[in-house]
Amino acid sequence: MDQRTLPTPRLAPLPPEHTPELAAHFAASKRTMGFVPNSHLIMQRKPAILKAFGDLARAIWDPAGEVGVPFKRLIAHVASRSAGCQYCMAHTAERAADLGVSEEKLEALWDYQTSPLYTPAERAALDVAVAAGCVPNAVTDAMFDELKRHYGEEEIVEIVAVISLFGFLNRWNDTLATPLEEAPTAYGEAHLATHGWDAGKHRR
């Protein structure tokens, strides 16, 4: 995209030092991701919302959970793809790769229903994520019955929590046209663009 045609942020990310009370939150993001997400830098205008979001996100990404965090990132990715959020697609795929999901498995995610790299349990969870990312929600009783064949109730709560977290993030970032940071942009261009991904309004 020509630099002269780059979209103007709907709400500009503020520098981390703008809200000193969030310093620990931003430091934790930087340790985990290597940068502070622009979604957080926009949200800091309401510190209580960002703090509450951070508490929810930490509970959902808890490594002591019953569903592995790398697979949760794949769930988040397909839900975001279904919702059409290019920002979240790039973030979730890049984080999955950082967490050790192989390039081969990430590439096969586009055909997870038939790929031998995905188990029946993983397919059941991803089917629900795709359907839940649609508007209106397209999850059926049959999908949920299949989910129950592979996961206990606590695991199902974790899976649906991931999808729901990204229901919020997809709408947040798509509505605000959140500027996409350098690392997820580079990942998207290198690994997702061949499947139709484009930073579009998130490009900066």
Tab-separated table of C-alpha atoms in Angstrom:
chain	number	residue	atom	x	y	z
A	1	MET	CA	0.000	0.000	0.000
A	2	ASP	CA	1.282	3.457	-0.913
A	3	GLN	CA	2.426	5.285	2.225
A	4	ARG	CA	0.343	8.298	1.173
A	5	THR	CA	-2.844	6.228	1.349
A	6	LEU	CA	-2.313	4.713	4.796
A	7	PRO	CA	-5.497	4.992	6.853
A	8	THR	CA	-5.647	7.356	9.795
A	9	PRO	CA	-6.138	5.622	13.180
A	10	ARG	CA	-9.694	6.014	14.445
A	11	LEU	CA	-8.223	6.373	17.946
A	12	ALA	CA	-4.471	6.686	18.130
A	13	PRO	CA	-2.492	4.399	20.467
A	14	LEU	CA	-1.155	6.447	23.368
A	15	PRO	CA	2.417	5.957	24.639
A	16	PRO	CA	2.698	3.518	27.563
A	17	GLU	CA	3.898	6.273	29.897
A	18	HIS	CA	0.593	8.082	29.406
A	19	THR	CA	-0.935	6.010	32.238
A	20	PRO	CA	1.671	5.309	34.959
A	21	GLU	CA	-0.703	3.066	36.916
A	22	LEU	CA	-0.594	0.584	34.009
A	23	ALA	CA	3.211	0.294	33.953
A	24	ALA	CA	3.203	-3.256	35.344
A	25	HIS	CA	0.577	-4.355	32.819
A	26	PHE	CA	2.554	-2.937	29.904
A	27	ALA	CA	5.815	-4.436	31.196
A	28	ALA	CA	4.190	-7.872	31.375
A	29	SER	CA	2.906	-7.538	27.802
A	30	LYS	CA	6.350	-6.592	26.589
A	31	ARG	CA	7.945	-9.567	28.364
A	32	THR	CA	5.394	-11.959	26.902
A	33	MET	CA	4.993	-10.613	23.384
A	34	GLY	CA	8.058	-8.466	22.815
A	35	PHE	CA	5.905	-5.348	22.429
A	36	VAL	CA	2.853	-3.691	23.936
A	37	PRO	CA	-0.172	-4.292	21.674
A	38	ASN	CA	-1.711	-1.197	20.177
A	39	SER	CA	-5.101	-2.520	21.267
A	40	HIS	CA	-3.949	-2.031	24.868
A	41	LEU	CA	-2.420	1.351	24.134
A	42	ILE	CA	-5.793	2.515	22.828
A	43	MET	CA	-7.757	0.898	25.667
A	44	GLN	CA	-5.625	2.582	28.344
A	45	ARG	CA	-7.859	5.632	28.046
A	46	LYS	CA	-10.060	3.688	30.477
A	47	PRO	CA	-7.571	2.017	32.848
A	48	ALA	CA	-10.256	0.060	34.702
A	49	ILE	CA	-11.358	-1.589	31.449
A	50	LEU	CA	-7.803	-2.535	30.511
A	51	LYS	CA	-7.139	-3.924	33.993
A	52	ALA	CA	-10.334	-5.993	33.892
A	53	PHE	CA	-9.476	-7.202	30.397
A	54	GLY	CA	-5.987	-8.153	31.583
A	55	ASP	CA	-7.384	-10.170	34.486
A	56	LEU	CA	-9.731	-12.056	32.159
A	57	ALA	CA	-7.018	-12.678	29.572
A	58	ARG	CA	-4.581	-14.002	32.197
A	59	ALA	CA	-7.214	-16.417	33.489
A	60	ILE	CA	-7.948	-17.669	29.968
A	61	TRP	CA	-4.266	-18.054	29.000
A	62	ASP	CA	-3.368	-19.673	32.340
A	63	PRO	CA	-0.741	-22.339	31.513
A	64	ALA	CA	-2.191	-24.484	34.305
A	65	GLY	CA	-5.471	-24.764	32.382
A	66	GLU	CA	-6.665	-28.086	31.021
A	67	VAL	CA	-6.502	-26.993	27.364
A	68	GLY	CA	-2.997	-26.169	26.152
A	69	VAL	CA	-2.243	-22.517	25.466
A	70	PRO	CA	-0.768	-23.163	21.971
A	71	PHE	CA	-3.992	-24.878	20.905
A	72	LYS	CA	-6.030	-22.073	22.454
A	73	ARG	CA	-4.189	-19.702	20.112
A	74	LEU	CA	-5.330	-21.825	17.158
A	75	ILE	CA	-8.899	-21.699	18.455
A	76	ALA	CA	-8.596	-17.910	18.700
A	77	HIS	CA	-7.197	-17.742	15.184
A	78	VAL	CA	-9.996	-19.629	13.458
A	79	ALA	CA	-12.643	-17.738	15.454
A	80	SER	CA	-11.015	-14.452	14.382
A	81	ARG	CA	-10.799	-15.637	10.785
A	82	SER	CA	-14.494	-16.489	10.862
A	83	ALA	CA	-15.242	-13.014	12.252
A	84	GLY	CA	-13.002	-11.411	9.622
A	85	CYS	CA	-10.611	-9.623	12.010
A	86	GLN	CA	-7.285	-9.316	10.180
A	87	TYR	CA	-5.599	-7.781	13.240
A	88	CYS	CA	-6.464	-10.715	15.492
A	89	MET	CA	-5.676	-13.281	12.801
A	90	ALA	CA	-2.120	-11.998	12.557
A	91	HIS	CA	-1.688	-11.791	16.328
A	92	THR	CA	-2.998	-15.275	17.072
A	93	ALA	CA	-1.027	-16.999	14.321
A	94	GLU	CA	2.194	-15.239	15.267
A	95	ARG	CA	1.732	-16.101	18.949
A	96	ALA	CA	0.952	-19.742	18.115
A	97	ALA	CA	4.222	-19.935	16.185
A	98	ASP	CA	6.089	-18.299	19.085
A	99	LEU	CA	4.592	-20.907	21.422
A	100	GLY	CA	5.950	-23.769	19.352
A	101	VAL	CA	3.157	-24.678	16.936
A	102	SER	CA	4.965	-25.909	13.835
A	103	GLU	CA	4.778	-24.029	10.559
A	104	GLU	CA	3.399	-27.217	8.992
A	105	LYS	CA	0.532	-27.414	11.478
A	106	LEU	CA	-0.225	-23.707	11.161
A	107	GLU	CA	-0.339	-24.025	7.375
A	108	ALA	CA	-2.636	-27.054	7.696
A	109	LEU	CA	-5.004	-25.023	9.869
A	110	TRP	CA	-6.664	-23.816	6.682
A	111	ASP	CA	-7.698	-27.442	6.023
A	112	TYR	CA	-7.925	-28.701	9.606
A	113	GLN	CA	-11.069	-30.749	8.924
A	114	THR	CA	-9.156	-33.095	6.612
A	115	SER	CA	-5.530	-32.650	7.703
A	116	PRO	CA	-3.981	-35.639	9.509
A	117	LEU	CA	-2.105	-33.126	11.666
A	118	TYR	CA	-5.346	-32.400	13.537
A	119	THR	CA	-7.017	-34.898	15.842
A	120	PRO	CA	-10.786	-35.477	15.987
A	121	ALA	CA	-10.799	-33.607	19.318
A	122	GLU	CA	-9.014	-30.601	17.819
A	123	ARG	CA	-11.359	-30.601	14.824
A	124	ALA	CA	-14.392	-30.595	17.111
A	125	ALA	CA	-13.099	-27.566	19.019
A	126	LEU	CA	-12.141	-25.719	15.844
A	127	ASP	CA	-15.531	-26.426	14.269
A	128	VAL	CA	-17.179	-24.748	17.252
A	129	ALA	CA	-14.738	-21.820	17.053
A	130	VAL	CA	-15.489	-21.248	13.369
A	131	ALA	CA	-19.244	-21.422	13.900
A	132	ALA	CA	-19.138	-19.246	17.027
A	133	GLY	CA	-17.171	-16.584	15.170
A	134	CYS	CA	-20.050	-16.124	12.736
A	135	VAL	CA	-22.850	-13.604	13.143
A	136	PRO	CA	-25.373	-14.901	13.902
A	137	ASN	CA	-23.742	-17.655	15.918
A	138	ALA	CA	-23.814	-20.881	13.901
A	139	VAL	CA	-22.929	-23.468	16.577
A	140	THR	CA	-25.328	-26.398	16.394
A	141	ASP	CA	-26.336	-29.012	18.957
A	142	ALA	CA	-24.555	-31.613	16.834
A	143	MET	CA	-21.301	-29.626	16.998
A	144	PHE	CA	-21.625	-29.289	20.740
A	145	ASP	CA	-22.378	-32.987	21.164
A	146	GLU	CA	-19.195	-33.766	19.242
A	147	LEU	CA	-17.284	-31.323	21.469
A	148	LYS	CA	-18.597	-33.151	24.541
A	149	ARG	CA	-17.344	-36.453	23.156
A	150	HIS	CA	-13.775	-35.201	23.477
A	151	TYR	CA	-13.745	-32.664	26.311
A	152	GLY	CA	-14.977	-32.397	29.870
A	153	GLU	CA	-17.092	-29.500	31.062
A	154	GLU	CA	-14.138	-27.568	32.502
A	155	GLU	CA	-12.262	-27.875	29.194
A	156	ILE	CA	-15.343	-26.732	27.282
A	157	VAL	CA	-15.564	-23.648	29.493
A	158	GLU	CA	-11.932	-22.842	28.616
A	159	ILE	CA	-12.564	-23.321	24.891
A	160	VAL	CA	-15.674	-21.153	24.861
A	161	ALA	CA	-13.882	-18.544	26.998
A	162	VAL	CA	-11.156	-18.213	24.358
A	163	ILE	CA	-13.741	-17.791	21.611
A	164	SER	CA	-15.625	-15.242	23.699
A	165	LEU	CA	-12.483	-13.265	24.541
A	166	PHE	CA	-11.858	-12.894	20.833
A	167	GLY	CA	-15.469	-11.959	20.230
A	168	PHE	CA	-14.580	-8.854	22.239
A	169	LEU	CA	-11.173	-8.364	20.613
A	170	ASN	CA	-12.439	-8.882	17.062
A	171	ARG	CA	-15.024	-6.164	17.516
A	172	TRP	CA	-12.640	-3.871	19.379
A	173	ASN	CA	-9.882	-4.033	16.795
A	174	ASP	CA	-12.064	-4.088	13.695
A	175	THR	CA	-14.157	-1.149	14.893
A	176	LEU	CA	-11.139	0.944	15.859
A	177	ALA	CA	-9.001	-0.181	12.898
A	178	THR	CA	-6.239	-0.808	15.446
A	179	PRO	CA	-2.806	-0.299	13.849
A	180	LEU	CA	-1.053	-3.635	13.464
A	181	GLU	CA	2.391	-3.868	15.037
A	182	GLU	CA	5.553	-4.805	13.143
A	183	ALA	CA	5.966	-8.441	14.252
A	184	PRO	CA	2.423	-9.695	13.531
A	185	THR	CA	2.371	-7.702	10.285
A	186	ALA	CA	5.540	-9.441	9.144
A	187	TYR	CA	4.158	-12.831	10.152
A	188	GLY	CA	0.899	-12.223	8.334
A	189	GLU	CA	2.648	-11.128	5.156
A	190	ALA	CA	4.995	-14.113	5.251
A	191	HIS	CA	2.525	-16.852	6.201
A	192	LEU	CA	-1.086	-15.712	5.839
A	193	ALA	CA	-1.141	-13.532	2.743
A	194	THR	CA	-1.169	-16.510	0.374
A	195	HIS	CA	-4.542	-17.438	1.891
A	196	GLY	CA	-6.026	-13.992	1.336
A	197	TRP	CA	-4.957	-12.206	4.516
A	198	ASP	CA	-4.245	-8.498	4.192
A	199	ALA	CA	-3.566	-5.948	6.922
A	200	GLY	CA	-5.836	-3.491	5.094
A	201	LYS	CA	-7.119	-0.789	7.458
A	202	HIS	CA	-4.746	-2.068	10.179
A	203	ARG	CA	-1.633	-1.331	8.113
A	204	ARG	CA	0.616	1.414	9.458
